[in-house]
mmCIF file of C-alpha atoms in Angstrom:
data_model
loop_
_atom_site.group_PDB
_atom_site.id
_atom_site.type_symbol
_atom_site.label_atom_id
_atom_site.label_comp_id
_atom_site.label_asym_id
_atom_site.label_seq_id
_atom_site.Cartn_x
_atom_site.Cartn_y
_atom_site.Cartn_z
ATOM 1 C CA GLN A 1 -0.894 -10.231 14.372
ATOM 2 C CA GLN A 2 -3.058 -8.125 12.150
ATOM 3 C CA GLN A 3 -2.932 -4.521 13.234
ATOM 4 C CA VAL A 4 -5.594 -3.177 10.876
ATOM 5 C CA LYS A 5 -8.731 -5.240 10.384
ATOM 6 C CA GLN A 6 -10.876 -4.420 7.363
ATOM 7 C CA SER A 7 -14.403 -5.547 6.545
ATOM 8 C CA PRO A 8 -16.194 -6.670 4.516
ATOM 9 C CA GLN A 9 -13.919 -8.633 2.202
ATOM 10 C CA SER A 10 -16.286 -7.980 -0.696
ATOM 11 C CA LEU A 11 -19.223 -5.675 -1.255
ATOM 12 C CA ILE A 12 -21.868 -5.402 -3.938
ATOM 13 C CA VAL A 13 -23.807 -2.160 -4.160
ATOM 14 C CA GLN A 14 -26.421 -0.897 -6.563
ATOM 15 C CA LYS A 15 -25.615 2.185 -8.600
ATOM 16 C CA GLY A 16 -26.576 5.259 -6.608
ATOM 17 C CA GLY A 17 -26.300 3.459 -3.284
ATOM 18 C CA ILE A 18 -23.930 4.051 -0.393
ATOM 19 C CA SER A 19 -20.843 1.851 -0.038
ATOM 20 C CA ILE A 20 -19.438 1.496 3.480
ATOM 21 C CA ILE A 21 -16.124 -0.133 4.329
ATOM 22 C CA ASN A 22 -14.944 -0.423 7.903
ATOM 23 C CA CYS A 23 -11.532 -0.685 9.508
ATOM 24 C CA ALA A 24 -10.421 -1.181 13.089
ATOM 25 C CA TYR A 25 -6.957 -0.784 14.493
ATOM 26 C CA GLU A 26 -5.237 -1.864 17.677
ATOM 27 C CA ASN A 27 -2.135 0.288 17.954
ATOM 28 C CA THR A 28 -2.951 3.596 19.634
ATOM 29 C CA ALA A 29 0.276 5.030 18.234
ATOM 30 C CA PHE A 30 -1.290 5.135 14.770
ATOM 31 C CA ASP A 31 -2.026 8.736 13.881
ATOM 32 C CA TYR A 32 -2.529 8.855 10.130
ATOM 33 C CA PHE A 33 -5.176 6.877 8.281
ATOM 34 C CA PRO A 34 -5.211 6.847 4.468
ATOM 35 C CA TRP A 35 -7.436 4.927 2.091
ATOM 36 C CA TYR A 36 -6.063 3.567 -1.164
ATOM 37 C CA GLN A 37 -8.033 2.584 -4.271
ATOM 38 C CA GLN A 38 -6.805 -0.069 -6.682
ATOM 39 C CA PHE A 39 -8.253 -0.781 -10.117
ATOM 40 C CA PRO A 40 -7.530 -4.118 -11.838
ATOM 41 C CA GLY A 41 -4.075 -4.168 -13.401
ATOM 42 C CA LYS A 42 -2.977 -1.024 -11.572
ATOM 43 C CA GLY A 43 -1.137 -0.241 -8.384
ATOM 44 C CA PRO A 44 -3.019 1.282 -5.438
ATOM 45 C CA ALA A 45 -3.435 5.057 -5.399
ATOM 46 C CA LEU A 46 -4.206 7.371 -2.488
ATOM 47 C CA LEU A 47 -7.898 8.226 -2.349
ATOM 48 C CA ILE A 48 -8.363 10.176 0.878
ATOM 49 C CA ALA A 49 -6.722 10.369 4.302
ATOM 50 C CA ILE A 50 -7.581 11.563 7.798
ATOM 51 C CA ARG A 51 -5.744 12.438 10.985
ATOM 52 C CA PRO A 52 -7.180 11.590 14.425
ATOM 53 C CA ASP A 53 -7.985 15.134 15.548
ATOM 54 C CA VAL A 54 -10.987 15.295 13.221
ATOM 55 C CA SER A 55 -13.982 12.972 13.167
ATOM 56 C CA GLU A 56 -14.819 13.299 9.495
ATOM 57 C CA LYS A 57 -13.257 14.288 6.215
ATOM 58 C CA LYS A 58 -15.116 14.644 2.971
ATOM 59 C CA GLU A 59 -13.801 14.871 -0.571
ATOM 60 C CA GLY A 60 -16.510 14.803 -3.190
ATOM 61 C CA ARG A 61 -18.481 11.577 -2.853
ATOM 62 C CA PHE A 62 -15.894 10.030 -0.514
ATOM 63 C CA THR A 63 -16.044 10.512 3.259
ATOM 64 C CA ILE A 64 -13.899 9.113 6.038
ATOM 65 C CA SER A 65 -15.526 8.823 9.462
ATOM 66 C CA PHE A 66 -13.155 8.400 12.386
ATOM 67 C CA ASN A 67 -13.934 7.222 15.920
ATOM 68 C CA LYS A 68 -10.823 7.525 18.047
ATOM 69 C CA SER A 69 -12.300 6.030 21.221
ATOM 70 C CA ALA A 70 -13.487 2.947 19.349
ATOM 71 C CA LYS A 71 -10.295 2.792 17.262
ATOM 72 C CA GLN A 72 -12.348 2.530 14.120
ATOM 73 C CA PHE A 73 -12.575 4.391 10.843
ATOM 74 C CA SER A 74 -14.703 3.899 7.788
ATOM 75 C CA LEU A 75 -14.981 4.934 4.158
ATOM 76 C CA HIS A 76 -18.355 5.980 2.795
ATOM 77 C CA ILE A 77 -18.895 6.291 -0.936
ATOM 78 C CA MET A 78 -22.063 8.222 -1.663
ATOM 79 C CA ASP A 79 -23.976 7.802 -4.925
ATOM 80 C CA SER A 80 -21.791 4.824 -5.838
ATOM 81 C CA GLN A 81 -21.026 4.464 -9.544
ATOM 82 C CA PRO A 82 -19.849 1.495 -11.645
ATOM 83 C CA GLY A 83 -16.574 3.381 -12.099
ATOM 84 C CA ASP A 84 -16.012 3.077 -8.343
ATOM 85 C CA SER A 85 -15.696 -0.702 -8.730
ATOM 86 C CA ALA A 86 -12.230 -1.410 -7.365
ATOM 87 C CA THR A 87 -10.415 -2.829 -4.371
ATOM 88 C CA TYR A 88 -10.128 -0.467 -1.418
ATOM 89 C CA PHE A 89 -7.465 -0.671 1.253
ATOM 90 C CA CYS A 90 -7.421 1.143 4.545
ATOM 91 C CA ALA A 91 -4.046 1.784 6.119
ATOM 92 C CA ALA A 92 -2.446 3.344 9.165
ATOM 93 C CA SER A 93 0.910 4.776 10.093
ATOM 94 C CA LYS A 94 2.399 6.142 13.273
ATOM 95 C CA GLY A 95 4.575 9.012 14.218
ATOM 96 C CA ALA A 96 3.036 11.492 11.805
ATOM 97 C CA TYR A 97 2.970 14.177 14.466
ATOM 98 C CA SER A 98 5.839 13.239 16.728
ATOM 99 C CA GLY A 99 8.442 13.514 14.030
ATOM 100 C CA ALA A 100 9.398 9.904 14.629
ATOM 101 C CA GLY A 101 7.558 8.540 11.640
ATOM 102 C CA SER A 102 8.321 4.997 10.714
ATOM 103 C CA TYR A 103 7.611 5.638 7.020
ATOM 104 C CA GLN A 104 5.632 2.429 6.968
ATOM 105 C CA LEU A 105 1.982 1.903 6.229
ATOM 106 C CA THR A 106 0.133 -1.034 7.746
ATOM 107 C CA PHE A 107 -2.596 -2.086 5.332
ATOM 108 C CA GLY A 108 -5.911 -3.833 5.839
ATOM 109 C CA LYS A 109 -6.603 -6.873 3.693
ATOM 110 C CA GLY A 110 -8.763 -5.005 1.212
ATOM 111 C CA THR A 111 -12.393 -4.830 0.140
ATOM 112 C CA LYS A 112 -13.453 -5.629 -3.390
ATOM 113 C CA LEU A 113 -16.308 -3.302 -4.289
ATOM 114 C CA SER A 114 -18.600 -4.029 -7.202
ATOM 115 C CA VAL A 115 -21.160 -1.403 -8.158
ATOM 116 C CA ILE A 116 -23.840 -2.866 -10.377
ATOM 117 C CA PRO A 117 -25.996 -0.770 -12.733
ATOM 118 C CA ASP B 1 3.100 13.375 -12.112
ATOM 119 C CA VAL B 2 4.992 10.835 -10.060
ATOM 120 C CA LYS B 3 5.957 7.830 -12.084
ATOM 121 C CA VAL B 4 6.985 4.515 -10.604
ATOM 122 C CA THR B 5 7.907 1.901 -13.155
ATOM 123 C CA GLN B 6 8.570 -1.786 -12.713
ATOM 124 C CA SER B 7 10.741 -3.698 -15.121
ATOM 125 C CA SER B 8 8.240 -6.409 -15.989
ATOM 126 C CA ARG B 9 4.470 -6.770 -15.823
ATOM 127 C CA TYR B 10 4.586 -10.569 -15.997
ATOM 128 C CA LEU B 11 7.400 -12.950 -15.197
ATOM 129 C CA VAL B 12 7.611 -16.747 -15.242
ATOM 130 C CA LYS B 13 10.539 -18.397 -13.468
ATOM 131 C CA ARG B 14 11.502 -21.877 -12.372
ATOM 132 C CA THR B 15 12.033 -23.024 -8.802
ATOM 133 C CA GLY B 16 15.567 -22.302 -7.664
ATOM 134 C CA GLU B 17 16.210 -19.500 -10.136
ATOM 135 C CA LYS B 18 17.539 -16.144 -8.968
ATOM 136 C CA VAL B 19 14.999 -13.453 -9.770
ATOM 137 C CA PHE B 20 15.518 -9.717 -10.000
ATOM 138 C CA LEU B 21 12.613 -7.281 -9.884
ATOM 139 C CA GLU B 22 13.520 -3.711 -10.689
ATOM 140 C CA CYS B 23 11.724 -0.532 -9.684
ATOM 141 C CA VAL B 24 12.515 3.011 -10.789
ATOM 142 C CA GLN B 25 10.927 6.268 -9.610
ATOM 143 C CA ASP B 26 11.388 9.651 -11.213
ATOM 144 C CA MET B 27 10.476 11.989 -8.357
ATOM 145 C CA ASP B 28 13.671 11.980 -6.313
ATOM 146 C CA HIS B 29 11.859 10.246 -3.447
ATOM 147 C CA GLU B 30 13.885 9.164 -0.449
ATOM 148 C CA ASN B 31 11.680 6.225 0.535
ATOM 149 C CA MET B 32 11.069 3.129 -1.534
ATOM 150 C CA PHE B 33 9.120 -0.004 -0.662
ATOM 151 C CA TRP B 34 8.500 -3.515 -1.909
ATOM 152 C CA TYR B 35 5.205 -5.247 -1.135
ATOM 153 C CA ARG B 36 3.634 -8.467 -2.195
ATOM 154 C CA GLN B 37 -0.100 -8.665 -2.752
ATOM 155 C CA ASP B 38 -1.996 -11.916 -2.377
ATOM 156 C CA PRO B 39 -5.769 -12.471 -2.485
ATOM 157 C CA GLY B 40 -7.270 -12.199 0.972
ATOM 158 C CA LEU B 41 -3.973 -11.097 2.518
ATOM 159 C CA GLY B 42 -3.770 -7.543 1.256
ATOM 160 C CA LEU B 43 -0.435 -5.781 0.900
ATOM 161 C CA ARG B 44 2.435 -7.061 2.984
ATOM 162 C CA LEU B 45 5.680 -5.135 3.287
ATOM 163 C CA ILE B 46 8.790 -7.085 2.332
ATOM 164 C CA TYR B 47 11.536 -4.460 2.591
ATOM 165 C CA PHE B 48 11.854 -0.727 2.480
ATOM 166 C CA SER B 49 14.636 1.783 2.074
ATOM 167 C CA TYR B 50 14.811 5.380 3.253
ATOM 168 C CA ASP B 51 18.114 6.243 1.637
ATOM 169 C CA VAL B 52 20.692 4.947 -0.802
ATOM 170 C CA LYS B 53 22.356 1.780 0.487
ATOM 171 C CA MET B 54 19.963 1.701 3.451
ATOM 172 C CA LYS B 55 17.405 -1.039 3.906
ATOM 173 C CA GLU B 56 14.984 -2.160 6.568
ATOM 174 C CA LYS B 57 13.103 -5.420 6.884
ATOM 175 C CA GLY B 58 9.379 -5.313 6.616
ATOM 176 C CA ASP B 59 6.905 -7.898 7.819
ATOM 177 C CA ILE B 60 7.882 -10.771 5.508
ATOM 178 C CA PRO B 61 11.564 -10.456 4.474
ATOM 179 C CA GLU B 62 12.382 -14.170 4.507
ATOM 180 C CA GLY B 63 13.547 -15.422 1.119
ATOM 181 C CA TYR B 64 14.095 -11.917 -0.234
ATOM 182 C CA SER B 65 16.871 -9.358 -0.342
ATOM 183 C CA VAL B 66 17.045 -5.840 -1.742
ATOM 184 C CA SER B 67 19.539 -3.453 -3.242
ATOM 185 C CA ARG B 68 19.498 0.312 -3.488
ATOM 186 C CA GLU B 69 22.654 1.605 -5.143
ATOM 187 C CA LYS B 70 21.019 4.687 -6.643
ATOM 188 C CA LYS B 71 18.287 6.880 -5.205
ATOM 189 C CA GLU B 72 15.872 6.257 -8.039
ATOM 190 C CA ARG B 73 16.233 2.494 -8.214
ATOM 191 C CA PHE B 74 15.226 -0.223 -5.737
ATOM 192 C CA SER B 75 15.684 -3.875 -6.621
ATOM 193 C CA LEU B 76 14.036 -6.897 -5.053
ATOM 194 C CA ILE B 77 15.963 -10.143 -5.285
ATOM 195 C CA LEU B 78 14.652 -13.654 -4.830
ATOM 196 C CA GLU B 79 17.837 -15.610 -4.208
ATOM 197 C CA SER B 80 16.261 -18.979 -4.955
ATOM 198 C CA ALA B 81 12.694 -18.687 -6.140
ATOM 199 C CA SER B 82 10.117 -20.996 -4.641
ATOM 200 C CA THR B 83 6.531 -21.699 -5.623
ATOM 201 C CA ASN B 84 5.234 -19.926 -2.513
ATOM 202 C CA GLN B 85 6.740 -16.720 -3.872
ATOM 203 C CA THR B 86 4.256 -16.720 -6.734
ATOM 204 C CA SER B 87 2.518 -13.410 -6.200
ATOM 205 C CA MET B 88 1.934 -9.849 -7.353
ATOM 206 C CA TYR B 89 4.865 -7.634 -6.381
ATOM 207 C CA LEU B 90 4.293 -3.920 -5.952
ATOM 208 C CA CYS B 91 6.912 -1.232 -5.646
ATOM 209 C CA ALA B 92 6.156 2.150 -4.080
ATOM 210 C CA SER B 93 7.979 5.358 -3.334
ATOM 211 C CA SER B 94 7.377 8.372 -1.105
ATOM 212 C CA CYS B 95 9.148 11.538 -0.156
ATOM 213 C CA LEU B 96 10.621 12.021 3.273
ATOM 214 C CA THR B 97 7.870 14.261 4.494
ATOM 215 C CA GLY B 98 4.280 14.592 3.422
ATOM 216 C CA THR B 99 2.678 17.695 2.060
ATOM 217 C CA SER B 100 2.225 18.945 5.603
ATOM 218 C CA GLY B 101 5.925 18.580 6.229
ATOM 219 C CA ARG B 102 5.347 15.768 8.664
ATOM 220 C CA ILE B 103 7.071 12.432 8.505
ATOM 221 C CA GLY B 104 4.549 9.628 8.441
ATOM 222 C CA GLN B 105 2.011 11.404 6.267
ATOM 223 C CA GLU B 106 3.789 10.851 3.033
ATOM 224 C CA THR B 107 1.721 9.475 0.170
ATOM 225 C CA GLN B 108 3.076 6.273 -1.263
ATOM 226 C CA TYR B 109 3.039 6.113 -5.062
ATOM 227 C CA PHE B 110 2.778 2.629 -6.457
ATOM 228 C CA GLY B 111 3.989 1.065 -9.667
ATOM 229 C CA PRO B 112 1.703 -1.144 -11.778
ATOM 230 C CA GLY B 113 3.015 -4.355 -10.259
ATOM 231 C CA THR B 114 4.851 -7.439 -11.486
ATOM 232 C CA ARG B 115 2.935 -10.679 -11.518
ATOM 233 C CA LEU B 116 5.467 -13.432 -10.829
ATOM 234 C CA LEU B 117 4.743 -17.095 -11.426
ATOM 235 C CA VAL B 118 7.247 -19.597 -10.066
ATOM 236 C CA LEU B 119 6.898 -23.063 -11.552
#
């Protein structure tokens, strides 16, 4: 049973365009939603994260939009650049605010983004 | 900077061999994790550990075991390697609480991965 569904599996965007990756979750106990970025030959690295009491978080060209009622969150990359070409993973964890954190992240299956010049 | 190192970048083993994958972190993190990454399947948690000598099964522990004798080191063991264990293996570590002081918000820091081929 996949708890975090990510789409699309792959994405091709022109340089300067907007890249949008979507994730949906089922477990309402999830309360922390990070995005990880992975370049070829490297391990994933935290890009940006959001908690469910805000609907949007922006860091530079990267924005997370969060819709608690729909149990969905998305990553928007504005002014996409060839250097953004990577695989992106959404993730979720629970217990961030109850003190009963499980330490675990549940990952989506990943989106391979290619930004073409 | 947090550094997570894995003993090998590439490994080729034969079916039935015992395989050891080693992971070392230098940030005194309590939590350590082993994932495998396969195309189209994302990252799947094999085992994790939140303290020395402690271990918890993840989503796909079958065919694997782990060892954590020292805080900085977390080993993944394939008792008898099989071809379906050909994969990219990623180690990660995190501190007990995130920057906000809350459990569950901790950033996981990943190593570069070990690509294992079982023939």
